[in-house]
PDB file of C-alpha atoms and ligand atoms in Angstrom:
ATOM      1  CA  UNK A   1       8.845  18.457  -1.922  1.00 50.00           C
ATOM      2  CA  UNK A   2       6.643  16.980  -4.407  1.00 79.00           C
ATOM      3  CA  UNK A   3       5.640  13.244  -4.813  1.00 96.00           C
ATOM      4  CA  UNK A   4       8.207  10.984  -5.503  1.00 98.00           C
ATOM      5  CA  UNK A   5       7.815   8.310  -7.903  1.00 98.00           C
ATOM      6  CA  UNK A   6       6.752   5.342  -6.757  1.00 98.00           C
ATOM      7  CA  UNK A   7       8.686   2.651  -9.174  1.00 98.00           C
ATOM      8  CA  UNK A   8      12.097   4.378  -8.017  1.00 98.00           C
ATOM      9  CA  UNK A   9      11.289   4.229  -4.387  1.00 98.00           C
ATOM     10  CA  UNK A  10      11.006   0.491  -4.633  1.00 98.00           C
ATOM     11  CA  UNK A  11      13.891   0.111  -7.256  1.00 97.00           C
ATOM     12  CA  UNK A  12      16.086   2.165  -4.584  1.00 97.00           C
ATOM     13  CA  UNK A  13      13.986  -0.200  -1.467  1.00 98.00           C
ATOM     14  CA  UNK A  14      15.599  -3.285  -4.059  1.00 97.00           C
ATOM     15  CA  UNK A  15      19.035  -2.788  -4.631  1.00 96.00           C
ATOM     16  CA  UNK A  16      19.441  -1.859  -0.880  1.00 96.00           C
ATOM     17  CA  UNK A  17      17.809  -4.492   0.777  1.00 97.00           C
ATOM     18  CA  UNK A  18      14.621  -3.189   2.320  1.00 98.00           C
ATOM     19  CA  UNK A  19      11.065  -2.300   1.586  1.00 98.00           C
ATOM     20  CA  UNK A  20       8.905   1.125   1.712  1.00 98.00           C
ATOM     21  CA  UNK A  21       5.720   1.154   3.693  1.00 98.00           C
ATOM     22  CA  UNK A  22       2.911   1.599   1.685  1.00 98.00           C
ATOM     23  CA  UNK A  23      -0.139   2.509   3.820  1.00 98.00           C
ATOM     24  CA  UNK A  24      -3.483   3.273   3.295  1.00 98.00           C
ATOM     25  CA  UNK A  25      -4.277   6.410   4.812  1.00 98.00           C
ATOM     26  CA  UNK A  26      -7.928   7.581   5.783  1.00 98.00           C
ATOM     27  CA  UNK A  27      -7.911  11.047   6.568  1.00 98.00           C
ATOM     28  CA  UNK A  28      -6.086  14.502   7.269  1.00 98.00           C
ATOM     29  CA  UNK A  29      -5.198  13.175  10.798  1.00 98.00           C
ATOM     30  CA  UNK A  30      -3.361   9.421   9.350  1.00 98.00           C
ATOM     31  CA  UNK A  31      -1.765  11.500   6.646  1.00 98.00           C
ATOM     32  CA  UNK A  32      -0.783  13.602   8.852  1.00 98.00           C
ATOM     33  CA  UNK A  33       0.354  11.121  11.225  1.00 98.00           C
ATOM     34  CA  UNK A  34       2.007   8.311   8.855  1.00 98.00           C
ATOM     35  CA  UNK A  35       4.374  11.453   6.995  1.00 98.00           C
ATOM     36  CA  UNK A  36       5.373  12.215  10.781  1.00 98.00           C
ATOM     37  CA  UNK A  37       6.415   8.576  11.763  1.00 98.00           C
ATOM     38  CA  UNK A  38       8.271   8.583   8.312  1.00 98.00           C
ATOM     39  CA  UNK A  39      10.179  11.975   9.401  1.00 97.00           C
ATOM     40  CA  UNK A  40      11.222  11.010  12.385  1.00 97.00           C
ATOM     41  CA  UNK A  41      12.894   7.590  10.772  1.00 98.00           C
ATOM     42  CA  UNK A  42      13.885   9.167   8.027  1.00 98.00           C
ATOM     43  CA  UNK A  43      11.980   6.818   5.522  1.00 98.00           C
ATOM     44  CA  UNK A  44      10.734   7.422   2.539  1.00 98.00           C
ATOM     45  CA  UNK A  45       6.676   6.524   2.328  1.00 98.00           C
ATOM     46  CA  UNK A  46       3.941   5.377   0.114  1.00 98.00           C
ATOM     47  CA  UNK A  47       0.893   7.229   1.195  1.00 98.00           C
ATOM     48  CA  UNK A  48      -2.198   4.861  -0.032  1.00 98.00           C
ATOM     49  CA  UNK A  49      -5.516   5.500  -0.919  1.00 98.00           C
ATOM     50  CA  UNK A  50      -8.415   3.270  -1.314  1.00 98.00           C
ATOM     51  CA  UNK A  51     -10.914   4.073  -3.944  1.00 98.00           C
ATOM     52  CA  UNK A  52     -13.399   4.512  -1.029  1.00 98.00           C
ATOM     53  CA  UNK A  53     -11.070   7.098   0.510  1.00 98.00           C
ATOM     54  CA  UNK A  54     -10.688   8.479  -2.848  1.00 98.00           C
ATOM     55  CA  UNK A  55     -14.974   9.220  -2.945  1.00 98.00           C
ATOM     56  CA  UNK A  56     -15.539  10.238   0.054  1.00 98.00           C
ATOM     57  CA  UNK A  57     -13.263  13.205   0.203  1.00 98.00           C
ATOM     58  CA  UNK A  58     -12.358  13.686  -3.824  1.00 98.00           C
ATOM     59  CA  UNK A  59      -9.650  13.638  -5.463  1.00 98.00           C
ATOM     60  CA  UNK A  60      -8.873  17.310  -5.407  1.00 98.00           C
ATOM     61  CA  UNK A  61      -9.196  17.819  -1.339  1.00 98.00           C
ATOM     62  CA  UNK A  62      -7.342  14.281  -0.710  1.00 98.00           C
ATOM     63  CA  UNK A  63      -4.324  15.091  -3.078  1.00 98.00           C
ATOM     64  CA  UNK A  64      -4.259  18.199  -1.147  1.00 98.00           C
ATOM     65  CA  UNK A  65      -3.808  17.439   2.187  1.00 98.00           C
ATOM     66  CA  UNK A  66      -1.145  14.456   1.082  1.00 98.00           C
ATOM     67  CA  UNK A  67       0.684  17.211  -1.281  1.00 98.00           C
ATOM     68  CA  UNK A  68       0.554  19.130   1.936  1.00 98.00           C
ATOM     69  CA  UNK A  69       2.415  16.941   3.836  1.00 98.00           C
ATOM     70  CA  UNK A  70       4.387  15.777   1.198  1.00 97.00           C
ATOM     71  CA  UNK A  71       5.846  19.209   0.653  1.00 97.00           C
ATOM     72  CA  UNK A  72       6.282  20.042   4.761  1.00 96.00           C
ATOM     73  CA  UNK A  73       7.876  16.442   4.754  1.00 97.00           C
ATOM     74  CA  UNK A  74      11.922  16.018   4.522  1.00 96.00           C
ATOM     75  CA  UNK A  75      11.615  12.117   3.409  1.00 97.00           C
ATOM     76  CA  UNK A  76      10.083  11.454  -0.595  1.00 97.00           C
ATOM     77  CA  UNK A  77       6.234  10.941  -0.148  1.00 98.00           C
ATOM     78  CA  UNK A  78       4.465   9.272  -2.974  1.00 98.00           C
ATOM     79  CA  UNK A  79       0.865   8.988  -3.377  1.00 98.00           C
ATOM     80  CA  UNK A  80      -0.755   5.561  -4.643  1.00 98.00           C
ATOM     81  CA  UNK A  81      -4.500   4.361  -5.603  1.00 98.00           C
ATOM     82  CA  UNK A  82      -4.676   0.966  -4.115  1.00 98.00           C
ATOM     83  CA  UNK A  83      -6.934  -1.702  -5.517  1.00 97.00           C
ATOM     84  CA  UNK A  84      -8.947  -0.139  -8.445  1.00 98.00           C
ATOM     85  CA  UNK A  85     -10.299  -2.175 -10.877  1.00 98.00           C
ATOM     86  CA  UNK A  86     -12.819   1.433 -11.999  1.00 98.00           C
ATOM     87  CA  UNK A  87     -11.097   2.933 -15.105  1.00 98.00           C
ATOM     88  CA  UNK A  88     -12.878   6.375 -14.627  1.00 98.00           C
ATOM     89  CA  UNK A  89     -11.322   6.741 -11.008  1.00 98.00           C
ATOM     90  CA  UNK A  90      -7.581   5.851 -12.276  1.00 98.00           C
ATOM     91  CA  UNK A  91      -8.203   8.348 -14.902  1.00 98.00           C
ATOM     92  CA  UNK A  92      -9.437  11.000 -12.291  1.00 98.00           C
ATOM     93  CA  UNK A  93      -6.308  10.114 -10.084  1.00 98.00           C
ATOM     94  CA  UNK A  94      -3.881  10.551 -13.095  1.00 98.00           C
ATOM     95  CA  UNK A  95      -5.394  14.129 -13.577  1.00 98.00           C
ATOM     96  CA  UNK A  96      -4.735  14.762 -10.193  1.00 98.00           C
ATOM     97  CA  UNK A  97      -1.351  14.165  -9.750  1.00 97.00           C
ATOM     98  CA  UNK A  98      -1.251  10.725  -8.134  1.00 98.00           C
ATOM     99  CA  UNK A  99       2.441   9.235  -8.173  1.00 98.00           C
ATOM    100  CA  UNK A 100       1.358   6.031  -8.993  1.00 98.00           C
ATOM    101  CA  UNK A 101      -2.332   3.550  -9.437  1.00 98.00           C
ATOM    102  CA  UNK A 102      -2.492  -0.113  -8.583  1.00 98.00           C
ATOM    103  CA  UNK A 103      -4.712  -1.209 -11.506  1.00 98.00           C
ATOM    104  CA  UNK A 104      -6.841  -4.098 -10.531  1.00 97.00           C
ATOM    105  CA  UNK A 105      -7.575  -7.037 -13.541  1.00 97.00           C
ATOM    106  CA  UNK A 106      -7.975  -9.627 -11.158  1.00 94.00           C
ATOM    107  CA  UNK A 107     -11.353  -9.852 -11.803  1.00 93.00           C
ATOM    108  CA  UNK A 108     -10.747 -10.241 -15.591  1.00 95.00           C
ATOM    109  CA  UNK A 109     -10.095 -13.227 -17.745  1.00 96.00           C
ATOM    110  CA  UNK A 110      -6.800 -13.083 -18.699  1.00 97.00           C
ATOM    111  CA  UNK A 111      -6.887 -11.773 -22.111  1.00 97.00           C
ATOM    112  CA  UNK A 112      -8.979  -8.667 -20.879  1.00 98.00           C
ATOM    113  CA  UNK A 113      -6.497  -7.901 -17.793  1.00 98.00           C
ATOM    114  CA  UNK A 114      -3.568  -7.930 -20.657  1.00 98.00           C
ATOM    115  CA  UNK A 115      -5.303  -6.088 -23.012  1.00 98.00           C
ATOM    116  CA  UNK A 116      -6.665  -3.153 -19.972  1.00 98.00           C
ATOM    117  CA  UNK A 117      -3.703  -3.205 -18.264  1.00 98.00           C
ATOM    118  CA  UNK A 118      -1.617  -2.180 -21.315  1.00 98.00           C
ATOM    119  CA  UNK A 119      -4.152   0.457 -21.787  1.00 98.00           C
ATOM    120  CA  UNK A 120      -3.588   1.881 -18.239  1.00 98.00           C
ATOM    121  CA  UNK A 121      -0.218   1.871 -18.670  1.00 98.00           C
ATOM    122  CA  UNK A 122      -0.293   4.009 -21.423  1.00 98.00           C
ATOM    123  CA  UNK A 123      -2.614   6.452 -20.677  1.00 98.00           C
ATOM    124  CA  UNK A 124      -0.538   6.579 -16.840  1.00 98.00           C
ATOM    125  CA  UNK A 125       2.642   7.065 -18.241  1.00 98.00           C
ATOM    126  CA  UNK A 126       1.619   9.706 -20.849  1.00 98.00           C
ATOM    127  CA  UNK A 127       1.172  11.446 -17.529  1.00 98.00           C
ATOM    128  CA  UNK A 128       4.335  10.559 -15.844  1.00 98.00           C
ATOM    129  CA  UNK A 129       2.432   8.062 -13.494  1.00 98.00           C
ATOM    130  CA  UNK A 130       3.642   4.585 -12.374  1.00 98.00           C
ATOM    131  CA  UNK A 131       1.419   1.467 -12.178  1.00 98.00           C
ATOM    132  CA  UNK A 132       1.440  -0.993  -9.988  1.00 98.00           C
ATOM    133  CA  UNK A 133      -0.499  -4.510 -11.846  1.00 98.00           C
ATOM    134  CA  UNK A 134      -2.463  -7.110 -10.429  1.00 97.00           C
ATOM    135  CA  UNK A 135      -3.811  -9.570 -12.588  1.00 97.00           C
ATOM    136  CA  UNK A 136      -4.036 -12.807 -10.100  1.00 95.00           C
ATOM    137  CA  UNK A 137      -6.571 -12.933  -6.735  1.00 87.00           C
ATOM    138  CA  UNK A 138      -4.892 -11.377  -3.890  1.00 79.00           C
ATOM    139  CA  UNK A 139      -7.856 -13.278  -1.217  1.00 71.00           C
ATOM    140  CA  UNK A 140      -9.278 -10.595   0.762  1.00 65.00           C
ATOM    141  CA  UNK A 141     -11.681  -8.086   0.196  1.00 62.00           C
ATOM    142  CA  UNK A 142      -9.931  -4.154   0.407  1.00 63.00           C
ATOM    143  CA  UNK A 143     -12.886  -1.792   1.183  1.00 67.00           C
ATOM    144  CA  UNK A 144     -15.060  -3.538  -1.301  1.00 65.00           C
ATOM    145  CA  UNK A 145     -12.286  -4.650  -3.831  1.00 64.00           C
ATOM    146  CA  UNK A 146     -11.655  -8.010  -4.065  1.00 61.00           C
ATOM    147  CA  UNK A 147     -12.545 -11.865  -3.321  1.00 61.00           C
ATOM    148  CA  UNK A 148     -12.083 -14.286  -0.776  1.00 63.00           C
ATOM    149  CA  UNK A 149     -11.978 -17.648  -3.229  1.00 65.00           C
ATOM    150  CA  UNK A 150      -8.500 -17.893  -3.186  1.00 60.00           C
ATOM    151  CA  UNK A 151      -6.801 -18.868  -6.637  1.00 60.00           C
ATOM    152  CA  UNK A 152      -8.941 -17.805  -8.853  1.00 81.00           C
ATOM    153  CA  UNK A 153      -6.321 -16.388 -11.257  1.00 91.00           C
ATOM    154  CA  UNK A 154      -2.972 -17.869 -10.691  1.00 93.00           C
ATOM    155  CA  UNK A 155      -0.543 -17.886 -13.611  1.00 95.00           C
ATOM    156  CA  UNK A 156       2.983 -19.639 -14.052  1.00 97.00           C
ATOM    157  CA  UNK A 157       5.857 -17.064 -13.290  1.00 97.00           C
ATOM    158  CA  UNK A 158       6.908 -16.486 -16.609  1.00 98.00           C
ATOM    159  CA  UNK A 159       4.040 -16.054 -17.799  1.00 98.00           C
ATOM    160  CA  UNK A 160       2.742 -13.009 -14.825  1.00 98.00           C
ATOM    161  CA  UNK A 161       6.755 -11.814 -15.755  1.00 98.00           C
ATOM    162  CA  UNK A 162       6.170 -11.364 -19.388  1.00 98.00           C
ATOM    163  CA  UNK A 163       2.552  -9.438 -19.118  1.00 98.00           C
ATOM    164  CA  UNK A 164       4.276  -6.958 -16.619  1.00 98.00           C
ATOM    165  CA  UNK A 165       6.977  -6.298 -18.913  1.00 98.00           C
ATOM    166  CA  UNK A 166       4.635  -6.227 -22.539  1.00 98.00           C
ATOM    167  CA  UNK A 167       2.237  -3.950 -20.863  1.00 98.00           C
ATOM    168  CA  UNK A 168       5.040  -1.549 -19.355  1.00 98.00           C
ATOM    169  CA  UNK A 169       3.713  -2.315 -15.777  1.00 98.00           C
ATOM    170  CA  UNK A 170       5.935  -0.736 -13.062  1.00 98.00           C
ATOM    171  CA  UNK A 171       5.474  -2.706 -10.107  1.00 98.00           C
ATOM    172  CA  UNK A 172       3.864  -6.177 -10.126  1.00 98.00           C
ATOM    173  CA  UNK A 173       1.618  -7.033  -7.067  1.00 98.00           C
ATOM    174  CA  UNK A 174       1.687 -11.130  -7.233  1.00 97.00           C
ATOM    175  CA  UNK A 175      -0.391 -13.696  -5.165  1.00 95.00           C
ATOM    176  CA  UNK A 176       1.771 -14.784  -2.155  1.00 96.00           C
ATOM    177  CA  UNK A 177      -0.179 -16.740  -0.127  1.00 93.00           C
ATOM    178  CA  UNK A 178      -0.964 -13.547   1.941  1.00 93.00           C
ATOM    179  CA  UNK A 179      -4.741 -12.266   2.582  1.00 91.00           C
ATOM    180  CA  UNK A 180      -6.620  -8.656   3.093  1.00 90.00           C
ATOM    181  CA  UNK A 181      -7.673  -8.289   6.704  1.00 91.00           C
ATOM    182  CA  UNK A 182      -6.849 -10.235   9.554  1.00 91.00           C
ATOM    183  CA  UNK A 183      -6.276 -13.935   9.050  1.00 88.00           C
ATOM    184  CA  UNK A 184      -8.824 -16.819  10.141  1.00 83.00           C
ATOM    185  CA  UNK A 185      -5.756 -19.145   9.851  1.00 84.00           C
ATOM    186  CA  UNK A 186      -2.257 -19.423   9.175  1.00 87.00           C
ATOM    187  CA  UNK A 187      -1.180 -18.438   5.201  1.00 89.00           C
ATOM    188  CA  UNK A 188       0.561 -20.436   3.427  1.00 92.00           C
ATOM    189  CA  UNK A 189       3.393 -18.054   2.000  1.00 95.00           C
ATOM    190  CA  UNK A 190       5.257 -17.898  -0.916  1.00 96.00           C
ATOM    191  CA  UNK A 191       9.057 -16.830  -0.149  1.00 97.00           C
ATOM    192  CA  UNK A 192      10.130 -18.667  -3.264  1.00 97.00           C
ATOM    193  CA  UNK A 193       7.989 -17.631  -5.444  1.00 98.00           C
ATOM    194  CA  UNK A 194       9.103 -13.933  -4.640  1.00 98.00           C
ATOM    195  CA  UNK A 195      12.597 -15.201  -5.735  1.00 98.00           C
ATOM    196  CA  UNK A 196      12.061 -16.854  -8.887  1.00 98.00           C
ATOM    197  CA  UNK A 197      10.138 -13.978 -10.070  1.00 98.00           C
ATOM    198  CA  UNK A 198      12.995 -11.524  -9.005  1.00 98.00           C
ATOM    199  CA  UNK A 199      15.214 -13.837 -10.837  1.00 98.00           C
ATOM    200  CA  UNK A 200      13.494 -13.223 -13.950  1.00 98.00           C
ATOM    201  CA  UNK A 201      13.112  -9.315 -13.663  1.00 98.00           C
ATOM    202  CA  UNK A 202      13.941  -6.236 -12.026  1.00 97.00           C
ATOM    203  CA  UNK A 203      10.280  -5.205 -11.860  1.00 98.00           C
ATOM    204  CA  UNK A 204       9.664  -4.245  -8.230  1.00 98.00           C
ATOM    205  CA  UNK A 205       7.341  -7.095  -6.666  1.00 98.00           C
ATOM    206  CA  UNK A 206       4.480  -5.456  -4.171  1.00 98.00           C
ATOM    207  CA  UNK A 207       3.579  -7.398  -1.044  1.00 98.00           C
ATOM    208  CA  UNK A 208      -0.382  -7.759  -0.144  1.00 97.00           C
ATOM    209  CA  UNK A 209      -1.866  -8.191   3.235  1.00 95.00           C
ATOM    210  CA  UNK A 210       1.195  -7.070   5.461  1.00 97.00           C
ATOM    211  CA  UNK A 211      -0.952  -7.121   8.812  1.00 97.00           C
ATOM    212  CA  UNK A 212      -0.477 -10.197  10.476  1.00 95.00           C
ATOM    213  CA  UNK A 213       2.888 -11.344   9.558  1.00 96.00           C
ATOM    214  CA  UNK A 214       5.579 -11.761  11.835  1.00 97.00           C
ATOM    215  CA  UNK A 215       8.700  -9.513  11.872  1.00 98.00           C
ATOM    216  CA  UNK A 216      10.555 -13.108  10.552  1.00 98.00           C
ATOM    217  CA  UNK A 217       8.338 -13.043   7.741  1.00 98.00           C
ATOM    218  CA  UNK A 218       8.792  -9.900   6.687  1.00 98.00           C
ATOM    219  CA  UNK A 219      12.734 -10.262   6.453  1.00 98.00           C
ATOM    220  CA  UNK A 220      12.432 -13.502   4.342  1.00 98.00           C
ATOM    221  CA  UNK A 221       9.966 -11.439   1.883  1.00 98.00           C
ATOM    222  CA  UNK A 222      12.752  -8.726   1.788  1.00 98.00           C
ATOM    223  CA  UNK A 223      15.490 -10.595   1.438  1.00 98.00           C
ATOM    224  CA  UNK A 224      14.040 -12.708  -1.432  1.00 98.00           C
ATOM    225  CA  UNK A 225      13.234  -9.451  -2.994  1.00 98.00           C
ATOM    226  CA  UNK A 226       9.553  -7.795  -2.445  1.00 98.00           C
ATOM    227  CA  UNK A 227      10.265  -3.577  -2.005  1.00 98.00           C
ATOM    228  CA  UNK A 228       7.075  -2.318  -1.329  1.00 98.00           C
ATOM    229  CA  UNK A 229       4.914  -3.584   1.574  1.00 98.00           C
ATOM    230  CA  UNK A 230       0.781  -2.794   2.091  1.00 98.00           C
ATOM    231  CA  UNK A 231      -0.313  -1.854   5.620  1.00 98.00           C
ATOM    232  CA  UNK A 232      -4.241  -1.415   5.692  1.00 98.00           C
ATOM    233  CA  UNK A 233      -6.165  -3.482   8.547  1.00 97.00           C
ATOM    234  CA  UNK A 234      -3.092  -2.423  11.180  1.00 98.00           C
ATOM    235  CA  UNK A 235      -3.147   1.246  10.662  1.00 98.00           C
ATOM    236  CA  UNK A 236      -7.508   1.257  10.655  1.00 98.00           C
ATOM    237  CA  UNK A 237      -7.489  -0.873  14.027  1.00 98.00           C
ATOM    238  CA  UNK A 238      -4.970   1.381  15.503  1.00 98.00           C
ATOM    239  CA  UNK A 239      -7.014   4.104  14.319  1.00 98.00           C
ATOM    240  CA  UNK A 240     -10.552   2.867  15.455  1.00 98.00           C
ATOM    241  CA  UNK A 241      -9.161   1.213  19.196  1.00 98.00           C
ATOM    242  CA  UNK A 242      -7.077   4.352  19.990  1.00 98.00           C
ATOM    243  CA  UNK A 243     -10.708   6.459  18.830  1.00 98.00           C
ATOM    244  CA  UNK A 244     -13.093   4.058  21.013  1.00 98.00           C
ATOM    245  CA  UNK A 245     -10.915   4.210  24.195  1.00 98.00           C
ATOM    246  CA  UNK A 246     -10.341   8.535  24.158  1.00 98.00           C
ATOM    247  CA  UNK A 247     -14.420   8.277  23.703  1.00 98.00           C
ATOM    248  CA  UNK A 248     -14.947   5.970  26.964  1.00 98.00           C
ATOM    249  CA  UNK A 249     -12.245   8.344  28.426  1.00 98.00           C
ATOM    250  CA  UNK A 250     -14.552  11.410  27.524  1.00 98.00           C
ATOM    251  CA  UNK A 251     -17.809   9.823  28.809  1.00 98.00           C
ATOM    252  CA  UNK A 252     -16.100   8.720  32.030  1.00 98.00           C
ATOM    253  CA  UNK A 253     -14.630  12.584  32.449  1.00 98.00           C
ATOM    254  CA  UNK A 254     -16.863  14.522  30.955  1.00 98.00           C
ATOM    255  CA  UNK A 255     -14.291  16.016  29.320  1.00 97.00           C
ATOM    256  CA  UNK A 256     -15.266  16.295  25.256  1.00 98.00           C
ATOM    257  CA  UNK A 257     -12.102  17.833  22.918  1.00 98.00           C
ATOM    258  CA  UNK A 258     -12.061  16.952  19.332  1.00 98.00           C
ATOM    259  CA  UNK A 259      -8.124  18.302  19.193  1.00 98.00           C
ATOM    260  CA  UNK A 260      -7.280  15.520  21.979  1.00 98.00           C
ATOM    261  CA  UNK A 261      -9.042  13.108  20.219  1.00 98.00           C
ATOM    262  CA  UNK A 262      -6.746  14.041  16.943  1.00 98.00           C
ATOM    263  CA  UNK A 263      -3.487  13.680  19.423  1.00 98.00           C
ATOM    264  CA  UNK A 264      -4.273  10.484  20.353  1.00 98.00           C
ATOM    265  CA  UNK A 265      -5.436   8.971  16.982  1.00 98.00           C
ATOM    266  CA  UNK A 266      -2.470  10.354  15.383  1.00 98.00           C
ATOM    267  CA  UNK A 267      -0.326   9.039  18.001  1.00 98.00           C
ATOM    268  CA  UNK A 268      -1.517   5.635  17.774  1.00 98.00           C
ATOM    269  CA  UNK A 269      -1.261   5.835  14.184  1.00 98.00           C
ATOM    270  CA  UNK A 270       2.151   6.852  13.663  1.00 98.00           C
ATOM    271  CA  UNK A 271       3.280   4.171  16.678  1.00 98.00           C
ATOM    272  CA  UNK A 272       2.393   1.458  13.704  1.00 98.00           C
ATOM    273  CA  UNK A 273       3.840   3.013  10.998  1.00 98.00           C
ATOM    274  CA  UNK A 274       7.012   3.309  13.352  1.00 98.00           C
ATOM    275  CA  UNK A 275       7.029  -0.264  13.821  1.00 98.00           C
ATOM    276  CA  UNK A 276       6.899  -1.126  10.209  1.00 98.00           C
ATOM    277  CA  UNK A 277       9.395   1.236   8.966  1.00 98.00           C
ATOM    278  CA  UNK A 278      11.696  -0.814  11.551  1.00 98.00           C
ATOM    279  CA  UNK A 279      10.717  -4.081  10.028  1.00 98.00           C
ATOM    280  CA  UNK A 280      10.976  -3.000   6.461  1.00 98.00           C
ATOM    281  CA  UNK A 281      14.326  -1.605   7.357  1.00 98.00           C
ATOM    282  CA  UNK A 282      13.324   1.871   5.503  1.00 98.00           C
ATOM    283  CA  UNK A 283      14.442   3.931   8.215  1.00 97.00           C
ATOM    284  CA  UNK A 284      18.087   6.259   7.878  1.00 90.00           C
ATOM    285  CA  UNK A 285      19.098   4.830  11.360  1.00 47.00           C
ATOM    286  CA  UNK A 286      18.200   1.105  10.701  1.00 48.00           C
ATOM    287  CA  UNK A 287      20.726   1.966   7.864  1.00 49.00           C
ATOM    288  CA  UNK A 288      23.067   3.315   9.159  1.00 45.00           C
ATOM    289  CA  UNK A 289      23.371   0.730  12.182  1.00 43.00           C
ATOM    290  CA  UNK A 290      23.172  -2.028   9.633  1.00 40.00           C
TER     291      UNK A 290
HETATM  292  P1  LIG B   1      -3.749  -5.495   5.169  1.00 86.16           P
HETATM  293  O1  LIG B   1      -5.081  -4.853   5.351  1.00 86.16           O
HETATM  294  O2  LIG B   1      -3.762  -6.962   5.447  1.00 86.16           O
HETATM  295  O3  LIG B   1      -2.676  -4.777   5.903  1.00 86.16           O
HETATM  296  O4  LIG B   1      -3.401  -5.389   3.607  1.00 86.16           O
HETATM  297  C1  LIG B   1      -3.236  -4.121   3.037  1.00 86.16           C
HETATM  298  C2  LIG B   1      -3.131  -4.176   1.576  1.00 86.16           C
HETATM  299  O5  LIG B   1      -2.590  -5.101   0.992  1.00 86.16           O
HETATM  300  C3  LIG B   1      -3.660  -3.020   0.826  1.00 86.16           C
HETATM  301  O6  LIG B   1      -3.581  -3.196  -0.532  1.00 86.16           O
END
């Protein structure tokens, strides 16, 4: 199986009431581990990759282990560039097959994330790749993306609504009063907001900062319309903690197997993506004991 297109995961996620993980993977092993989860639940998965992610191992090796387990997967696996506000790395992603970029203008005055964002579009869908906008200050910084001064950019609906649409934007990633990271105190969230915008278009609307909210939360998102949910800090702190305690494990033993370490990562890993897919209601069995 090939990657699926991101837009009509989250237009199918829409009309049916739920919402497709999107998380950022960091390796072969949480690639490897987050396709699993999504097998076993039969969901279908955004696969995410932070620029960062995107450097370290290239484009070339990292869309080939994802196409890997894409293609061994039975669920539709899309591959998405979170947070990049670099032209020359959404470019490089396009060329290699990506599903789908999350341009990021937030840190443009409005006329130049208009203007750029149009541009991306473009040159994406020339390609047959989605994009995913974000012109207003999602607070958080995402592996060196980003600001904490919330607000910066905040526009009236109707006026986020009618860039998306004149720039061709697929999916619109809106402030909702959700952060990057883990929060220093409670957000102040924006159900409504995610229903007047999905009153005024069928765009898909992209939820920021999923770690952290409650399982409550999440279903009021949903239900007022958002279809694609990010999952960053839980996956990495599932990741590092499960990594930390097989180490202290090792030194205590003095037993020392990379493979085991793998197992346990992995099986840490795909424990939160479980979880999620239950929230988000993506899963076949959710569905079919709905
Ligand atoms: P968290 O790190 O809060 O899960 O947010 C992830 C995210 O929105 C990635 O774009």
């Amino acid at each position: 199986m090939t990657f699926a297109s991101t837009k009509l995961l989250a237009r199918e996620a829409r009309a049916n009431g739920y919402a497709i993980p999107a998380v950022n993977i960091v390796d072969g092993i949480s690639i490897a581990a987050v396709v699993r989860a999504a097998d076993r639940a039969g969901s279908p998965i955004i696969l995410q990759t932070s620029v960062k992610t995107v450097k370290y191992f290239g484009a070339e090796v990292l869309a080939g282990l994802a196409r890997a387990a894409a293609d061994a997967a039975d669920v539709p696996v899309a591959l998405h560039l979170d947070h990049c506000p670099d032209r020359a790395v959404i470019t490089e992603t396009i060329a290699h097959g990506w599903s789908s970029v999350l341009f990021d203008a937030s840190d443009r005055p409005f006329d130049v994330a208009r203007t750029e964002t149009a541009e991306v579009t473009a040159e994406a869908h020339a390609a047959g790749v989605d994009v995913e906008s974000e012109i207003e200050n999602i607070v958080g910084v995402e592996d060196g993306v980003g600001s904490d001064d919330p607000n910066v950019h905040f526009y009236p609906d109707e006026q986020l609504v009618a860039v998306a649409e004149e720039t061709g934007t697929d999916l619109i990633a809106p402030a909702l009063g959700t952060a990057h990271g883990l929060y220093k105190a409670s957000p102040v969230l924006l159900f409504d907001r995610v229903a007047a915008l999905a009153a005024l278009t069928d765009i898909p609307i992209v939820l920021h900062g999923g770690t952290g909210l409650s399982g409550e939360e999440f279903a009021r998102f949903i239900d007022a319309g958002v279809s694609k949910i990010n999952i960053s800090t839980a996956l990495k702190l599932a990741y590092m903690y499960s990594a930390r305690d097989h180490l202290a494990e090792a030194e205590r033993t003095g037993k020392w197997e990379p493979v085991r370490l793998f197992d346990q990562i992995g099986a840490a890993v795909e424990d939160v993506v479980t979880e999620h897919i239950a929230l988000f209601r993506s899963g076949s069995r959710q569905e079919v004991s709905a």
